[in-house]
Short mmCIF file of C-alpha atoms in Angstrom, two decimals:
data_model
loop_
_atom_site.label_atom_id
_atom_site.label_comp_id
_atom_site.label_asym_id
_atom_site.label_seq_id
_atom_site.Cartn_x
_atom_site.Cartn_y
_atom_site.Cartn_z
CA MET A 1 -51.47 -65.69 -25.02
CA LEU A 2 -49.11 -63.68 -23.79
CA LEU A 3 -49.98 -59.59 -24.08
CA VAL A 4 -46.96 -57.54 -24.62
CA VAL A 5 -46.91 -53.88 -24.57
CA THR A 6 -44.51 -51.13 -24.90
CA TYR A 7 -44.13 -47.50 -23.53
CA SER A 8 -40.99 -46.33 -25.02
CA VAL A 9 -40.17 -45.79 -28.79
CA GLU A 10 -36.76 -48.25 -28.10
CA ALA A 11 -39.27 -50.96 -26.60
CA ARG A 12 -41.54 -50.29 -29.44
CA THR A 13 -39.08 -50.71 -32.00
CA THR A 14 -37.67 -53.96 -30.51
CA LEU A 15 -40.85 -55.25 -30.45
CA ARG A 16 -41.49 -54.43 -33.86
CA ASN A 17 -38.35 -55.94 -34.74
CA VAL A 18 -38.78 -59.21 -32.90
CA CYS A 19 -42.17 -59.35 -34.45
CA ARG A 20 -41.13 -59.55 -38.19
CA THR A 21 -38.11 -61.84 -37.10
CA HIS A 22 -40.47 -64.58 -35.32
CA GLU A 23 -44.01 -64.18 -37.39
CA GLU A 24 -44.44 -67.39 -36.08
CA THR A 25 -44.82 -66.83 -32.77
CA VAL A 26 -47.15 -63.90 -33.16
CA VAL A 27 -50.94 -64.14 -33.29
CA ARG A 28 -51.56 -60.28 -33.95
CA ARG A 29 -49.92 -56.80 -33.75
CA PHE A 30 -50.94 -53.39 -32.43
CA GLY A 31 -48.80 -50.50 -32.95
CA ARG A 32 -47.33 -50.72 -29.63
CA ALA A 33 -48.51 -54.09 -28.26
CA ALA A 34 -48.55 -57.71 -29.20
CA LEU A 35 -50.63 -61.35 -28.81
CA LEU A 36 -48.04 -63.85 -28.93
CA ALA A 37 -49.08 -67.59 -28.54
CA GLU A 38 -48.45 -68.98 -25.64
CA THR A 39 -44.89 -71.41 -26.14
CA THR A 40 -41.81 -71.20 -24.44
CA PHE A 41 -40.24 -69.62 -27.11
CA ALA A 42 -42.76 -66.78 -26.56
CA ALA A 43 -42.15 -66.39 -23.30
CA PHE A 44 -38.34 -66.67 -23.80
CA LEU A 45 -38.90 -63.33 -26.37
CA ALA A 46 -40.74 -61.64 -23.57
CA CYS A 47 -37.95 -62.34 -20.65
CA ARG A 48 -35.53 -60.52 -23.37
CA LEU A 49 -37.84 -57.81 -23.87
CA ARG A 50 -37.82 -57.17 -19.89
CA VAL A 51 -34.22 -57.64 -19.24
CA LYS A 52 -33.68 -55.07 -22.52
CA HIS A 53 -36.39 -52.79 -21.33
CA GLY A 54 -37.35 -52.85 -18.17
CA THR A 55 -40.43 -51.38 -17.19
CA SER A 56 -40.86 -50.06 -20.91
CA VAL A 57 -42.08 -53.18 -21.31
CA GLN A 58 -45.43 -54.97 -19.55
CA VAL A 59 -46.29 -58.74 -20.07
CA GLU A 60 -49.38 -60.04 -19.63
CA ARG A 61 -50.60 -63.89 -19.79
CA THR A 62 -54.60 -63.84 -20.95
CA GLU A 63 -57.01 -66.38 -21.33
CA PRO A 64 -59.82 -66.35 -23.74
CA PHE A 65 -62.56 -64.82 -21.65
CA ASN A 66 -65.50 -67.46 -20.63
CA GLU A 67 -68.52 -65.50 -19.52
CA PHE A 68 -70.07 -68.95 -18.35
CA ALA A 69 -67.10 -69.58 -16.34
CA ALA A 70 -66.00 -66.39 -14.87
CA MET A 71 -69.19 -64.98 -13.41
CA GLU A 72 -72.71 -66.07 -12.13
CA ASP A 73 -75.62 -66.33 -14.30
CA ASP A 74 -77.16 -62.90 -12.89
CA VAL A 75 -74.88 -60.49 -14.08
CA ARG A 76 -74.71 -62.57 -17.78
CA GLU A 77 -77.86 -62.29 -18.04
CA ALA A 78 -78.01 -58.86 -17.12
CA ALA A 79 -75.67 -58.33 -19.67
CA VAL A 80 -77.67 -59.61 -22.14
CA ALA A 81 -81.10 -58.36 -21.42
CA TYR A 82 -79.59 -55.03 -21.41
CA GLU A 83 -78.06 -55.46 -24.95
CA ASN A 84 -81.39 -56.01 -25.96
CA ARG A 85 -83.44 -53.26 -24.36
CA GLU A 86 -86.23 -51.39 -25.73
CA THR A 87 -85.04 -47.89 -25.16
CA PRO A 88 -81.06 -47.03 -26.42
CA SER A 89 -80.86 -44.25 -23.67
CA THR A 90 -81.44 -45.95 -20.64
CA PRO A 91 -77.97 -46.10 -18.71
CA TYR A 92 -77.59 -49.53 -17.24
CA GLY A 93 -78.24 -48.03 -13.52
CA LYS A 94 -81.78 -46.93 -14.14
CA PHE A 95 -82.59 -49.99 -16.27
CA ALA A 96 -80.73 -52.67 -13.43
CA SER A 97 -82.68 -50.91 -10.69
CA GLY A 98 -86.26 -51.32 -12.07
CA ARG A 99 -85.49 -55.15 -12.92
CA ASP A 100 -83.68 -56.19 -10.24
CA TYR A 101 -80.55 -56.74 -12.01
CA PRO A 102 -77.11 -56.39 -10.35
CA ASP A 103 -76.06 -53.07 -9.15
CA PRO A 104 -72.95 -51.77 -11.43
CA ASP A 105 -71.33 -50.16 -8.14
CA GLU A 106 -71.31 -53.40 -6.38
CA MET A 107 -70.05 -55.22 -9.52
CA ARG A 108 -67.43 -52.61 -9.46
CA GLY A 109 -66.13 -53.47 -6.15
CA GLU A 110 -66.28 -56.90 -6.90
CA GLU A 111 -63.18 -59.28 -8.31
CA LEU A 112 -63.85 -61.60 -10.46
CA MET B 1 -14.64 -12.65 -59.67
CA SER B 2 -16.86 -12.28 -56.63
CA ASP B 3 -15.46 -12.66 -52.77
CA ARG B 4 -15.88 -16.48 -53.25
CA ARG B 5 -12.46 -17.02 -53.06
CA ILE B 6 -11.15 -19.22 -49.75
CA GLU B 7 -7.90 -19.44 -48.43
CA LEU B 8 -6.97 -23.11 -47.36
CA GLY B 9 -4.12 -24.19 -45.17
CA THR B 10 -2.34 -26.89 -46.10
CA PRO B 11 0.62 -29.08 -44.82
CA THR B 12 2.77 -27.37 -47.63
CA GLY B 13 0.97 -23.69 -46.82
CA ARG B 14 -1.85 -21.32 -47.75
CA VAL B 15 -3.69 -22.60 -50.74
CA TRP B 16 -6.09 -19.53 -52.14
CA GLY B 17 -8.69 -19.73 -54.57
CA HIS B 18 -12.32 -20.38 -55.61
CA ALA B 19 -12.06 -23.76 -57.00
CA ILE B 20 -9.11 -25.50 -55.23
CA ASP B 21 -7.88 -29.16 -56.55
CA LEU B 22 -6.50 -31.06 -54.33
CA ARG B 23 -7.11 -34.48 -56.24
CA ASP B 24 -2.86 -34.54 -57.44
CA ARG B 25 -1.51 -33.03 -54.60
CA ALA B 26 0.52 -35.17 -52.04
CA TRP B 27 -1.64 -34.34 -49.02
CA SER B 28 -4.65 -35.76 -49.34
CA PRO B 29 -6.58 -35.54 -46.23
CA THR B 30 -10.10 -37.02 -45.27
CA VAL B 31 -13.35 -35.24 -45.73
CA ALA B 32 -13.51 -34.50 -41.82
CA GLU B 33 -10.25 -33.49 -41.50
CA LEU B 34 -10.26 -30.72 -44.81
CA ARG B 35 -13.59 -29.66 -43.63
CA GLU B 36 -12.13 -28.77 -40.38
CA ARG B 37 -9.78 -26.63 -41.96
CA LEU B 38 -12.61 -24.61 -44.39
CA PRO B 39 -15.05 -21.90 -42.95
CA ARG B 40 -18.51 -23.42 -42.12
CA ASP B 41 -21.75 -21.45 -42.74
CA GLY B 42 -23.80 -23.52 -40.31
CA SER B 43 -26.24 -20.81 -39.20
CA TRP B 44 -29.20 -22.98 -41.21
CA ARG B 45 -28.27 -26.60 -39.91
CA GLU B 46 -29.04 -25.29 -36.57
CA ARG B 47 -32.36 -24.26 -37.24
CA VAL B 48 -35.25 -26.99 -36.21
CA GLY B 49 -36.25 -29.88 -38.83
CA ILE B 50 -32.92 -31.09 -40.42
CA ASP B 51 -30.91 -33.83 -39.68
CA SER B 52 -27.52 -32.31 -38.54
CA GLU B 53 -25.46 -35.32 -40.08
CA ILE B 54 -25.87 -35.27 -43.42
CA GLN B 55 -23.57 -33.78 -45.23
CA PHE B 56 -25.11 -31.35 -47.52
CA SER B 57 -21.97 -29.44 -48.65
CA THR B 58 -20.37 -32.69 -48.85
CA VAL B 59 -20.65 -34.45 -52.39
CA THR B 60 -19.64 -37.65 -52.54
CA ASP B 61 -20.78 -41.21 -54.88
CA ASP B 62 -22.81 -42.01 -51.43
CA PRO B 63 -25.32 -38.95 -51.74
CA PRO B 64 -27.60 -38.27 -48.86
CA PRO B 65 -31.62 -38.89 -49.22
CA LEU B 66 -32.81 -36.23 -51.62
CA ARG B 67 -35.40 -35.37 -49.60
CA GLN B 68 -33.42 -34.36 -47.02
CA LEU B 69 -30.97 -32.30 -49.62
CA LEU B 70 -33.78 -30.08 -50.57
CA ALA B 71 -35.11 -29.47 -47.13
CA VAL B 72 -31.88 -28.32 -46.44
CA ALA B 73 -31.87 -26.29 -49.48
CA GLY B 74 -35.01 -24.64 -48.75
CA ARG B 75 -34.05 -23.73 -45.17
CA SER B 76 -30.79 -22.16 -46.06
CA ARG B 77 -32.96 -20.17 -48.44
CA GLY B 78 -34.62 -18.79 -45.06
CA THR B 79 -37.87 -20.59 -45.28
CA GLN B 80 -40.20 -20.84 -42.22
CA THR B 81 -42.75 -23.86 -42.04
CA PRO B 82 -46.05 -23.89 -40.04
CA TYR B 83 -44.50 -26.76 -38.29
CA ASP B 84 -41.52 -24.84 -37.09
CA ALA B 85 -43.36 -23.46 -33.52
CA GLU B 86 -44.76 -26.97 -32.81
CA ILE B 87 -41.29 -28.70 -33.50
CA ARG B 88 -39.43 -26.42 -30.84
CA ARG B 89 -42.47 -26.92 -28.60
CA LEU B 90 -42.48 -30.23 -28.80
CA ALA B 91 -38.39 -30.77 -28.97
CA GLY B 92 -38.58 -28.68 -25.44
CA GLY B 93 -35.09 -29.02 -24.61
CA GLY B 94 -34.04 -28.81 -27.56
CA ASP B 95 -31.42 -31.44 -28.06
CA ASP B 96 -34.15 -33.58 -29.25
CA ASP B 97 -34.74 -33.58 -32.77
CA GLY B 98 -36.94 -36.55 -32.65
CA ARG B 99 -34.99 -38.87 -34.68
CA GLY B 100 -36.13 -41.47 -32.73
CA SER B 101 -34.32 -43.91 -30.78
CA ASP B 102 -31.50 -45.02 -32.55
CA GLY B 103 -29.59 -43.66 -29.61
CA ASP B 104 -29.81 -46.07 -26.77
CA ARG B 105 -29.18 -49.49 -27.77
CA GLY B 106 -28.54 -50.48 -25.04
CA ARG B 107 -30.83 -50.78 -21.10
CA ASP B 108 -33.21 -48.00 -22.01
CA ASP B 109 -35.44 -46.12 -18.72
CA ASP B 110 -34.66 -47.40 -15.20
CA HIS B 111 -32.48 -50.28 -15.22
CA HIS B 112 -29.63 -48.18 -14.17
CA ARG B 113 -31.48 -46.75 -11.63
CA GLY B 114 -32.28 -49.73 -10.49
CA ARG B 115 -28.61 -51.26 -10.17
CA ASP B 116 -27.42 -47.72 -8.95
CA GLY B 117 -28.09 -48.42 -5.68
CA ARG B 118 -28.48 -44.76 -4.77
CA GLY B 119 -32.36 -45.38 -4.87
CA ASP B 120 -32.57 -41.89 -7.09
CA HIS B 121 -35.87 -43.67 -8.96
CA SER B 122 -38.25 -40.72 -8.55
CA ALA B 123 -40.24 -40.37 -5.22
CA GLY B 124 -40.25 -44.05 -4.67
CA SER B 125 -41.90 -45.34 -7.63
CA PRO B 126 -40.94 -49.13 -8.47
CA ASP B 127 -38.72 -49.91 -11.00
CA ALA B 128 -37.54 -52.94 -13.06
CA GLU B 129 -35.66 -54.79 -10.47
CA ASP B 130 -38.37 -54.23 -8.10
CA LEU B 131 -41.30 -55.78 -9.96
CA ARG B 132 -38.49 -58.85 -10.79
CA THR B 133 -37.89 -59.59 -7.16
CA ALA B 134 -41.70 -59.61 -6.45
CA ARG B 135 -42.92 -61.85 -8.75
CA GLN B 136 -40.09 -63.77 -8.10
CA ARG B 137 -40.99 -63.81 -4.29
CA VAL B 138 -44.89 -64.36 -5.40
CA ALA B 139 -43.33 -68.10 -7.85
CA GLU B 140 -41.04 -69.01 -4.36
CA THR B 141 -43.52 -69.00 -1.66
CA GLY B 142 -46.29 -70.61 -4.25
CA THR B 143 -43.84 -73.46 -4.64
CA GLU B 144 -43.44 -73.46 -1.13
CA VAL B 145 -46.48 -73.84 -0.59
CA GLU B 146 -47.63 -76.40 -2.67
CA ARG B 147 -44.53 -78.58 -1.33
CA LEU B 148 -46.06 -78.43 2.30
CA ARG B 149 -49.80 -79.09 1.06
CA GLU B 150 -47.91 -81.99 -0.31
CA ARG B 151 -46.81 -83.25 2.82
CA VAL B 152 -49.53 -82.71 4.99
CA ALA B 153 -51.74 -84.98 2.47
CA MET B 154 -48.58 -87.30 2.61
CA LEU B 155 -48.66 -87.47 6.86
CA ARG B 156 -52.38 -87.33 6.70
CA GLY B 157 -52.32 -90.25 4.99
CA ARG B 158 -49.53 -92.08 6.89
CA LEU B 159 -51.51 -90.94 10.11
CA GLN B 160 -54.92 -92.92 8.78
CA ALA B 161 -52.99 -95.68 7.64
CA ARG B 162 -51.08 -95.93 11.05
CA ARG B 163 -54.60 -95.73 13.52
CA GLU B 164 -56.22 -98.35 11.26
CA THR B 165 -53.35 -100.68 12.26
CA GLU B 166 -53.18 -99.82 15.36
CA ALA B 167 -49.40 -99.06 15.43
CA GLY B 168 -47.76 -95.98 17.02
CA VAL B 169 -48.98 -92.31 15.70
CA GLU B 170 -47.59 -90.10 18.18
CA ALA B 171 -44.58 -89.30 16.05
CA VAL B 172 -46.21 -89.00 12.61
CA GLN B 173 -48.97 -86.50 14.43
CA SER B 174 -45.98 -84.50 15.88
CA ASP B 175 -45.18 -84.69 12.46
CA LEU B 176 -48.41 -83.80 11.00
CA ASP B 177 -48.97 -80.25 13.42
CA THR B 178 -45.56 -79.16 12.69
CA ALA B 179 -46.12 -79.67 8.88
CA MET B 180 -49.47 -77.87 9.27
CA ARG B 181 -48.17 -75.16 10.80
CA ASP B 182 -45.51 -74.34 8.60
CA LEU B 183 -48.46 -74.52 5.77
CA THR B 184 -50.15 -71.92 7.62
CA GLU B 185 -47.00 -69.32 7.81
CA ALA B 186 -46.06 -70.43 4.08
CA GLU B 187 -50.15 -69.47 3.05
CA THR B 188 -49.11 -66.06 4.83
CA GLU B 189 -46.47 -65.61 3.00
CA GLN B 190 -48.09 -66.08 0.11
CA LEU B 191 -50.80 -63.94 0.34
CA ALA B 192 -48.33 -61.20 1.43
CA ALA B 193 -46.06 -61.66 -1.89
CA GLU B 194 -49.30 -61.73 -3.85
CA GLN B 195 -50.58 -58.71 -2.31
CA ARG B 196 -46.95 -57.09 -2.68
CA LEU B 197 -46.93 -57.76 -6.51
CA THR B 198 -50.21 -56.33 -7.25
CA GLN B 199 -49.09 -52.74 -5.12
CA ILE B 200 -46.01 -52.61 -7.25
CA CYS B 201 -48.11 -53.27 -10.17
CA GLU B 202 -50.29 -50.06 -9.72
CA ALA B 203 -47.28 -48.18 -8.75
CA VAL B 204 -46.13 -49.05 -12.20
CA ARG B 205 -48.86 -48.04 -13.99
CA PRO B 206 -48.50 -43.65 -13.58
CA VAL B 207 -44.61 -44.39 -14.61
CA ARG B 208 -45.68 -46.03 -17.64
CA ASP B 209 -48.24 -43.09 -18.31
CA GLY B 210 -45.87 -40.91 -17.89
CA ARG B 211 -43.66 -43.15 -20.70
CA ARG B 212 -46.73 -43.33 -23.16
CA GLU B 213 -46.75 -39.21 -23.23
CA SER B 214 -43.41 -39.34 -23.74
CA MET B 215 -43.52 -41.70 -26.72
CA ARG B 216 -46.77 -39.55 -27.87
CA ARG B 217 -44.33 -36.74 -27.89
CA ALA B 218 -41.72 -38.14 -29.67
CA ASP B 219 -44.30 -39.52 -32.28
CA ALA B 220 -45.38 -36.02 -33.14
CA LEU B 221 -41.88 -34.75 -33.45
CA ARG B 222 -41.03 -36.95 -35.90
CA ASN B 223 -44.09 -36.38 -37.98
CA ARG B 224 -43.93 -32.57 -37.81
CA LEU B 225 -40.63 -33.19 -38.75
CA CYS B 226 -41.22 -35.65 -41.44
CA ASP B 227 -44.22 -32.45 -42.51
CA THR B 228 -41.51 -30.02 -41.96
CA ARG B 229 -38.97 -31.52 -44.25
CA ASP B 230 -41.98 -31.90 -46.97
CA TYR B 231 -42.52 -28.28 -46.93
CA LEU B 232 -39.29 -27.14 -47.37
CA ALA B 233 -38.53 -29.57 -50.23
CA ASP B 234 -41.83 -28.50 -51.87
CA THR B 235 -40.70 -24.82 -52.09
CA VAL B 236 -37.56 -25.52 -53.85
CA SER B 237 -38.94 -28.01 -56.26
CA GLU B 238 -39.21 -25.62 -58.98
CA PRO B 239 -35.80 -24.12 -58.99
CA PHE B 240 -34.38 -27.56 -58.33
CA ALA B 241 -35.85 -28.85 -61.76
CA VAL B 242 -34.25 -26.27 -63.28
CA ALA B 243 -31.09 -26.37 -61.93
CA VAL B 244 -31.27 -30.61 -62.77
CA GLU B 245 -31.95 -29.63 -66.64
CA GLN B 246 -28.98 -27.22 -66.29
CA PHE B 247 -27.02 -30.80 -65.42
CA GLU B 248 -28.02 -31.77 -68.28
CA ALA B 249 -29.88 -34.58 -66.36
CA GLY B 250 -33.18 -35.15 -68.30
CA ASP B 251 -36.36 -35.62 -66.19
CA THR B 252 -35.51 -35.61 -62.41
CA SER B 253 -37.46 -39.19 -61.97
CA SER B 254 -34.60 -40.77 -63.25
CA LEU B 255 -32.24 -38.46 -61.55
CA ASP B 256 -28.97 -39.81 -60.14
CA GLY B 257 -27.99 -39.16 -56.57
CA VAL B 258 -24.88 -37.18 -57.77
CA THR B 259 -26.80 -35.20 -59.73
CA ALA B 260 -29.33 -34.64 -57.75
CA HIS B 261 -27.03 -33.41 -55.03
CA LEU B 262 -25.37 -30.82 -56.93
CA ALA B 263 -28.28 -29.65 -58.02
CA ALA B 264 -29.78 -28.94 -54.50
CA VAL B 265 -26.58 -27.80 -53.91
CA THR B 266 -27.37 -25.10 -56.77
CA VAL B 267 -30.11 -24.13 -55.31
CA ALA B 268 -28.94 -23.49 -51.64
CA GLU B 269 -28.13 -20.32 -50.42
CA THR B 270 -25.26 -20.77 -48.67
CA THR B 271 -21.39 -19.36 -48.88
CA GLU B 272 -19.96 -23.23 -47.45
CA PRO B 273 -17.20 -24.43 -49.57
CA VAL B 274 -18.15 -27.67 -51.09
CA ILE B 275 -16.37 -30.47 -51.11
CA LEU B 276 -16.63 -32.40 -53.85
CA ALA B 277 -15.64 -36.20 -53.76
CA ALA B 278 -17.48 -37.69 -56.12
CA GLY B 279 -15.78 -38.08 -59.27
CA ARG B 280 -17.42 -35.68 -61.78
CA PHE B 281 -16.04 -32.46 -62.34
CA ASP B 282 -12.80 -32.27 -64.32
CA ALA B 283 -11.85 -28.82 -63.27
CA ALA B 284 -12.49 -27.84 -60.51
CA GLU B 285 -13.11 -24.19 -61.66
CA ARG B 286 -15.79 -25.40 -63.42
CA ALA B 287 -17.21 -26.97 -60.76
CA ALA B 288 -17.04 -23.42 -58.60
CA ASN B 289 -19.11 -22.17 -61.42
CA ARG B 290 -21.88 -24.51 -61.99
CA LEU B 291 -21.94 -24.78 -57.97
CA GLY B 292 -21.69 -21.01 -57.42
CA THR B 293 -19.98 -21.71 -54.16
CA PRO B 294 -15.93 -22.21 -53.68
CA VAL B 295 -15.46 -25.59 -54.32
CA VAL B 296 -12.54 -28.30 -52.97
CA LEU B 297 -11.75 -31.30 -55.21
CA LEU B 298 -10.93 -34.40 -53.81
CA SER B 299 -10.13 -37.98 -54.92
CA PRO B 300 -13.63 -40.12 -54.17
#
């Protein structure tokens, strides 16, 4: 999908009007942002927004996040294990070191 | 009579009175022309929270929203609101009344700066043009890498075929070597372009953070202005109801706009002459007495 985020009152108003006019292209609306269906028309609208509002508009392209494809098994398993932990107050860092799960700082430094 | 008399300069001479009827005269000014010739009592207009565009003292058949009229009336009585201080703070420089974004229909923010050529965007932070150029470069280098990869693959295939038939390979080998060098160069360009784009995107983040802050302030200001209007309107709701009764209009829920406007003017504390350009009063004098202000009647 195309994610459009606005950073000025004018851009937000334009986005609001665009979403109202082209409902079929809008997947979700959130205040000053919107998710648009990944069509040429949505891309066309996004381009127009960029021309009109310059850096007050940010457009990103999103994909559904597939945790099985995007990362190694151990990271995913660590996430599941941590969410199912016995002691709710344990921070992840402590949890991980005790059990040989991936280190948070290492994960932070690594590009997906 | 009190000294509610005004003096009006017309093309044919000066006219005095507290109720001036211009409807049958030869001179028919526009509201704006007439307003220029009348005394203004604008002190309360300057105060924060009032949309200064609304024609409070001019009654026409197309009245402003009642809420705003009541707020103006409330403000004219000297009422302060709990929001005034915050509005002053948020409005900062003072010419931003937070009415919102209707101003710029054209390009906002830094689009002009990018084209200005004088490079006056703040301290090297990127503008829309920089981003666009960077994205374009990434796309171009990507296309070139694609093209060369295909070329290399094609030449490899040809080389292989030549070897198998034992035909001359030198020319093809040479082409392949060139293509592979070109490809390496193109990949380097592509990487540089991608890094440049990443860098610019990161550099634009603080610019956007700043804008986000401005948006928050503008929203807060608009909300406070609404709060102020509501507060001011509430302070005059009782006198307004009384005034409406005096205009024999019945209950306020089915009030027509012009009657409401007239009642709001009655409630306000202002000496500004009212221009009546709605077909409501037969006699200027009656209007002046009802409204408690000097009146000038114009044909609607």
